[in-house]
PDB file of C-alpha atoms in Angstrom:
ATOM      1  CA  MET A  55       3.654  10.980 -17.884  1.00  0.00           C
ATOM      2  CA  ARG A  56       3.797  13.029 -15.365  1.00  0.00           C
ATOM      3  CA  PRO A  57       4.499  11.342 -11.896  1.00  0.00           C
ATOM      4  CA  LYS A  58       1.067  11.410  -9.515  1.00  0.00           C
ATOM      5  CA  PRO A  59       1.013  12.308  -6.110  1.00  0.00           C
ATOM      6  CA  VAL A  60       0.960   9.139  -3.781  1.00  0.00           C
ATOM      7  CA  ILE A  61      -1.675   9.796  -0.532  1.00  0.00           C
ATOM      8  CA  PRO A  62      -1.947   6.403   1.717  1.00  0.00           C
ATOM      9  CA  ARG A  63      -5.223   6.295   3.254  1.00  0.00           C
ATOM     10  CA  ALA A  64      -5.455   6.189   7.325  1.00  0.00           C
ATOM     11  CA  LEU A  65      -5.332   2.486   6.924  1.00  0.00           C
ATOM     12  CA  ALA A  66      -2.171   1.962   5.404  1.00  0.00           C
ATOM     13  CA  ARG A  67      -0.226   4.881   7.575  1.00  0.00           C
ATOM     14  CA  ARG A  68      -1.889   2.750  10.303  1.00  0.00           C
ATOM     15  CA  ASP A  69      -0.351  -0.566   8.523  1.00  0.00           C
ATOM     16  CA  VAL A  70       3.226   1.234   8.267  1.00  0.00           C
ATOM     17  CA  GLU A  71       3.046   1.813  11.466  1.00  0.00           C
ATOM     18  CA  ASP A  72       2.559  -0.908  12.807  1.00  0.00           C
ATOM     19  CA  ALA A  73       5.738  -2.576  10.310  1.00  0.00           C
ATOM     20  CA  LEU A  74       7.944  -0.157  11.610  1.00  0.00           C
ATOM     21  CA  ASP A  75       7.024  -0.972  15.376  1.00  0.00           C
ATOM     22  CA  TYR A  76       7.264  -4.846  15.200  1.00  0.00           C
ATOM     23  CA  LEU A  77      10.552  -4.596  12.914  1.00  0.00           C
ATOM     24  CA  LEU A  78      11.786  -2.356  15.352  1.00  0.00           C
ATOM     25  CA  ASN A  79      10.852  -4.372  18.387  1.00  0.00           C
ATOM     26  CA  VAL A  80      12.086  -7.698  16.469  1.00  0.00           C
ATOM     27  CA  ALA A  81      14.808  -6.467  14.404  1.00  0.00           C
ATOM     28  CA  SER A  82      16.727  -3.113  14.549  1.00  0.00           C
ATOM     29  CA  GLU A  83      16.758   0.679  13.376  1.00  0.00           C
ATOM     30  CA  ARG A  84      18.932  -0.642  10.132  1.00  0.00           C
ATOM     31  CA  VAL A  85      15.839  -2.566   9.271  1.00  0.00           C
ATOM     32  CA  ALA A  86      12.990  -0.264   9.939  1.00  0.00           C
ATOM     33  CA  LEU A  87      14.907   2.592   8.569  1.00  0.00           C
ATOM     34  CA  GLY A  88      15.266   0.150   5.316  1.00  0.00           C
ATOM     35  CA  PHE A  89      11.658  -1.004   5.394  1.00  0.00           C
ATOM     36  CA  VAL A  90      11.218   2.995   5.065  1.00  0.00           C
ATOM     37  CA  ASP A  91      13.225   3.523   1.660  1.00  0.00           C
ATOM     38  CA  SER A  92      11.955   0.298   0.439  1.00  0.00           C
ATOM     39  CA  LEU A  93       8.451   1.980   0.690  1.00  0.00           C
ATOM     40  CA  GLU A  94       9.558   5.299  -0.573  1.00  0.00           C
ATOM     41  CA  GLN A  95      10.890   3.339  -3.791  1.00  0.00           C
ATOM     42  CA  ALA A  96       7.614   1.991  -4.084  1.00  0.00           C
ATOM     43  CA  TYR A  97       5.842   4.972  -3.766  1.00  0.00           C
ATOM     44  CA  ALA A  98       8.284   6.927  -6.122  1.00  0.00           C
ATOM     45  CA  ARG A  99       8.171   3.741  -8.667  1.00  0.00           C
ATOM     46  CA  ILE A 100       4.125   3.488  -9.098  1.00  0.00           C
ATOM     47  CA  SER A 101       3.751   7.325  -9.054  1.00  0.00           C
ATOM     48  CA  ARG A 102       5.340   7.468 -12.375  1.00  0.00           C
ATOM     49  CA  HIS A 103       3.986   4.066 -13.643  1.00  0.00           C
ATOM     50  CA  PRO A 104       0.706   3.421 -11.864  1.00  0.00           C
ATOM     51  CA  ASN A 105      -0.017   0.466 -14.309  1.00  0.00           C
ATOM     52  CA  ALA A 106       3.327  -1.708 -13.236  1.00  0.00           C
ATOM     53  CA  GLY A 107       1.704  -2.945 -10.144  1.00  0.00           C
ATOM     54  CA  SER A 108      -0.410  -6.589 -10.290  1.00  0.00           C
ATOM     55  CA  PRO A 109      -3.910  -6.597 -10.876  1.00  0.00           C
ATOM     56  CA  ARG A 110      -3.874 -10.060  -9.473  1.00  0.00           C
ATOM     57  CA  TYR A 111      -6.049  -9.322  -6.338  1.00  0.00           C
ATOM     58  CA  ALA A 112      -8.170  -6.964  -8.115  1.00  0.00           C
ATOM     59  CA  HIS A 113      -9.467 -10.408  -9.691  1.00  0.00           C
ATOM     60  CA  GLU A 114      -9.911 -12.647  -7.027  1.00  0.00           C
ATOM     61  CA  LEU A 115     -11.537  -9.284  -5.119  1.00  0.00           C
ATOM     62  CA  GLY A 116     -13.850  -8.103  -8.402  1.00  0.00           C
ATOM     63  CA  LEU A 117     -12.156  -4.657  -7.584  1.00  0.00           C
ATOM     64  CA  ALA A 118     -11.228  -3.588 -11.399  1.00  0.00           C
ATOM     65  CA  ASP A 119      -8.681  -1.027 -10.778  1.00  0.00           C
ATOM     66  CA  LEU A 120      -6.913  -2.467  -7.664  1.00  0.00           C
ATOM     67  CA  ARG A 121      -2.603  -2.871  -7.917  1.00  0.00           C
ATOM     68  CA  HIS A 122      -0.061  -3.734  -5.596  1.00  0.00           C
ATOM     69  CA  TRP A 123       3.090  -3.660  -5.669  1.00  0.00           C
ATOM     70  CA  ARG A 124       5.572  -5.545  -4.048  1.00  0.00           C
ATOM     71  CA  LEU A 125       8.409  -3.747  -1.661  1.00  0.00           C
ATOM     72  CA  LYS A 126      11.778  -4.917  -2.195  1.00  0.00           C
ATOM     73  CA  ARG A 127      13.861  -7.357   0.317  1.00  0.00           C
ATOM     74  CA  TYR A 128      11.110  -7.036   2.778  1.00  0.00           C
ATOM     75  CA  PRO A 129       7.093  -9.217   2.359  1.00  0.00           C
ATOM     76  CA  TYR A 130       5.186  -6.152   2.454  1.00  0.00           C
ATOM     77  CA  LEU A 131       2.242  -4.955  -0.737  1.00  0.00           C
ATOM     78  CA  VAL A 132       0.823  -1.610  -1.129  1.00  0.00           C
ATOM     79  CA  PHE A 133      -2.145  -2.012  -2.740  1.00  0.00           C
ATOM     80  CA  TYR A 134      -3.771   1.361  -4.722  1.00  0.00           C
ATOM     81  CA  ILE A 135      -5.941   3.091  -6.956  1.00  0.00           C
ATOM     82  CA  GLU A 136      -4.988   5.175  -9.623  1.00  0.00           C
ATOM     83  CA  GLN A 137      -7.486   8.428  -9.730  1.00  0.00           C
ATOM     84  CA  PRO A 138      -6.996  10.937 -12.233  1.00  0.00           C
ATOM     85  CA  ASP A 139      -4.895  13.287 -10.016  1.00  0.00           C
ATOM     86  CA  HIS A 140      -3.208  10.785  -7.427  1.00  0.00           C
ATOM     87  CA  ILE A 141      -2.563   7.457  -6.579  1.00  0.00           C
ATOM     88  CA  ASP A 142      -5.165   6.428  -4.073  1.00  0.00           C
ATOM     89  CA  VAL A 143      -3.201   3.809  -1.142  1.00  0.00           C
ATOM     90  CA  TRP A 144      -5.201   1.455   0.023  1.00  0.00           C
ATOM     91  CA  ARG A 145      -3.440  -0.360   2.835  1.00  0.00           C
ATOM     92  CA  VAL A 146       0.273  -1.650   3.176  1.00  0.00           C
ATOM     93  CA  LEU A 147       0.051  -5.296   4.335  1.00  0.00           C
ATOM     94  CA  HIS A 148       2.371  -7.836   5.004  1.00  0.00           C
ATOM     95  CA  GLY A 149       2.207 -10.255   2.214  1.00  0.00           C
ATOM     96  CA  MET A 150       1.928 -13.769   4.306  1.00  0.00           C
ATOM     97  CA  ARG A 151      -1.463 -11.658   6.042  1.00  0.00           C
ATOM     98  CA  ASP A 152      -5.088 -13.234   4.251  1.00  0.00           C
ATOM     99  CA  ILE A 153      -5.219 -10.221   1.678  1.00  0.00           C
ATOM    100  CA  PRO A 154      -9.084 -10.961   0.680  1.00  0.00           C
ATOM    101  CA  GLU A 155      -9.388 -10.575   4.293  1.00  0.00           C
ATOM    102  CA  TRP A 156      -7.919  -7.777   4.988  1.00  0.00           C
ATOM    103  CA  LEU A 157      -9.392  -5.521   2.269  1.00  0.00           C
ATOM    104  CA  GLY A 158     -12.771  -6.965   2.773  1.00  0.00           C
ATOM    105  CA  GLY A 159     -13.759  -3.871   4.430  1.00  0.00           C
ATOM    106  CA  VAL A 160     -12.227  -1.683   1.958  1.00  0.00           C
ATOM    107  CA  PRO A 161     -14.777   0.386  -0.487  1.00  0.00           C
ATOM    108  CA  ALA A 162     -14.686   0.049  -4.038  1.00  0.00           C
ATOM    109  CA  PRO A 163     -12.989   1.936  -6.569  1.00  0.00           C
ATOM    110  CA  GLY A 164     -15.007   5.704  -6.992  1.00  0.00           C
ATOM    111  CA  GLY A 165     -16.791   5.303  -3.724  1.00  0.00           C
ATOM    112  CA  PRO A 166     -16.612   6.903  -0.593  1.00  0.00           C
ATOM    113  CA  PRO A 167     -14.058   6.077   2.074  1.00  0.00           C
ATOM    114  CA  LYS A 168     -15.182   4.988   5.171  1.00  0.00           C
ATOM    115  CA  ASP A 169     -14.431   7.927   7.871  1.00  0.00           C
ATOM    116  CA  GLU A 170     -12.056   6.190   9.259  1.00  0.00           C
ATOM    117  CA  ASP A 171      -9.732   6.486   5.676  1.00  0.00           C
ATOM    118  CA  VAL A 172     -10.864  10.274   5.422  1.00  0.00           C
ATOM    119  CA  ASP A 173      -8.449  12.613   7.612  1.00  0.00           C
ATOM    120  CA  LYS A 174     -10.245  15.718   9.012  1.00  0.00           C
TER     121      LYS A 174
END
């Protein structure tokens, strides 16, 4: 299978920025850079093997195609949907959050994205 481009939505990019700000404030630049490396590895993995992610929250939220991948060495989860031509990354959330609550406002697969999720 050919790798698909990974395209984070605006909310996912904001999640990453928030995580980096947090790590820079409470840890160090080295830790924040490690987070970026781990995120890039996760994106590469799901690009090549989209079905490798866990469907756990898909069942809980009733979103059949939703999957997540846990970052190595960091307690963050990448939530995504495989599309025919790309990987649609919805959120990058800390695993200790109330995941159903944080994902509750995300449109169902195939539905129109919210305005704030669309790059203009």
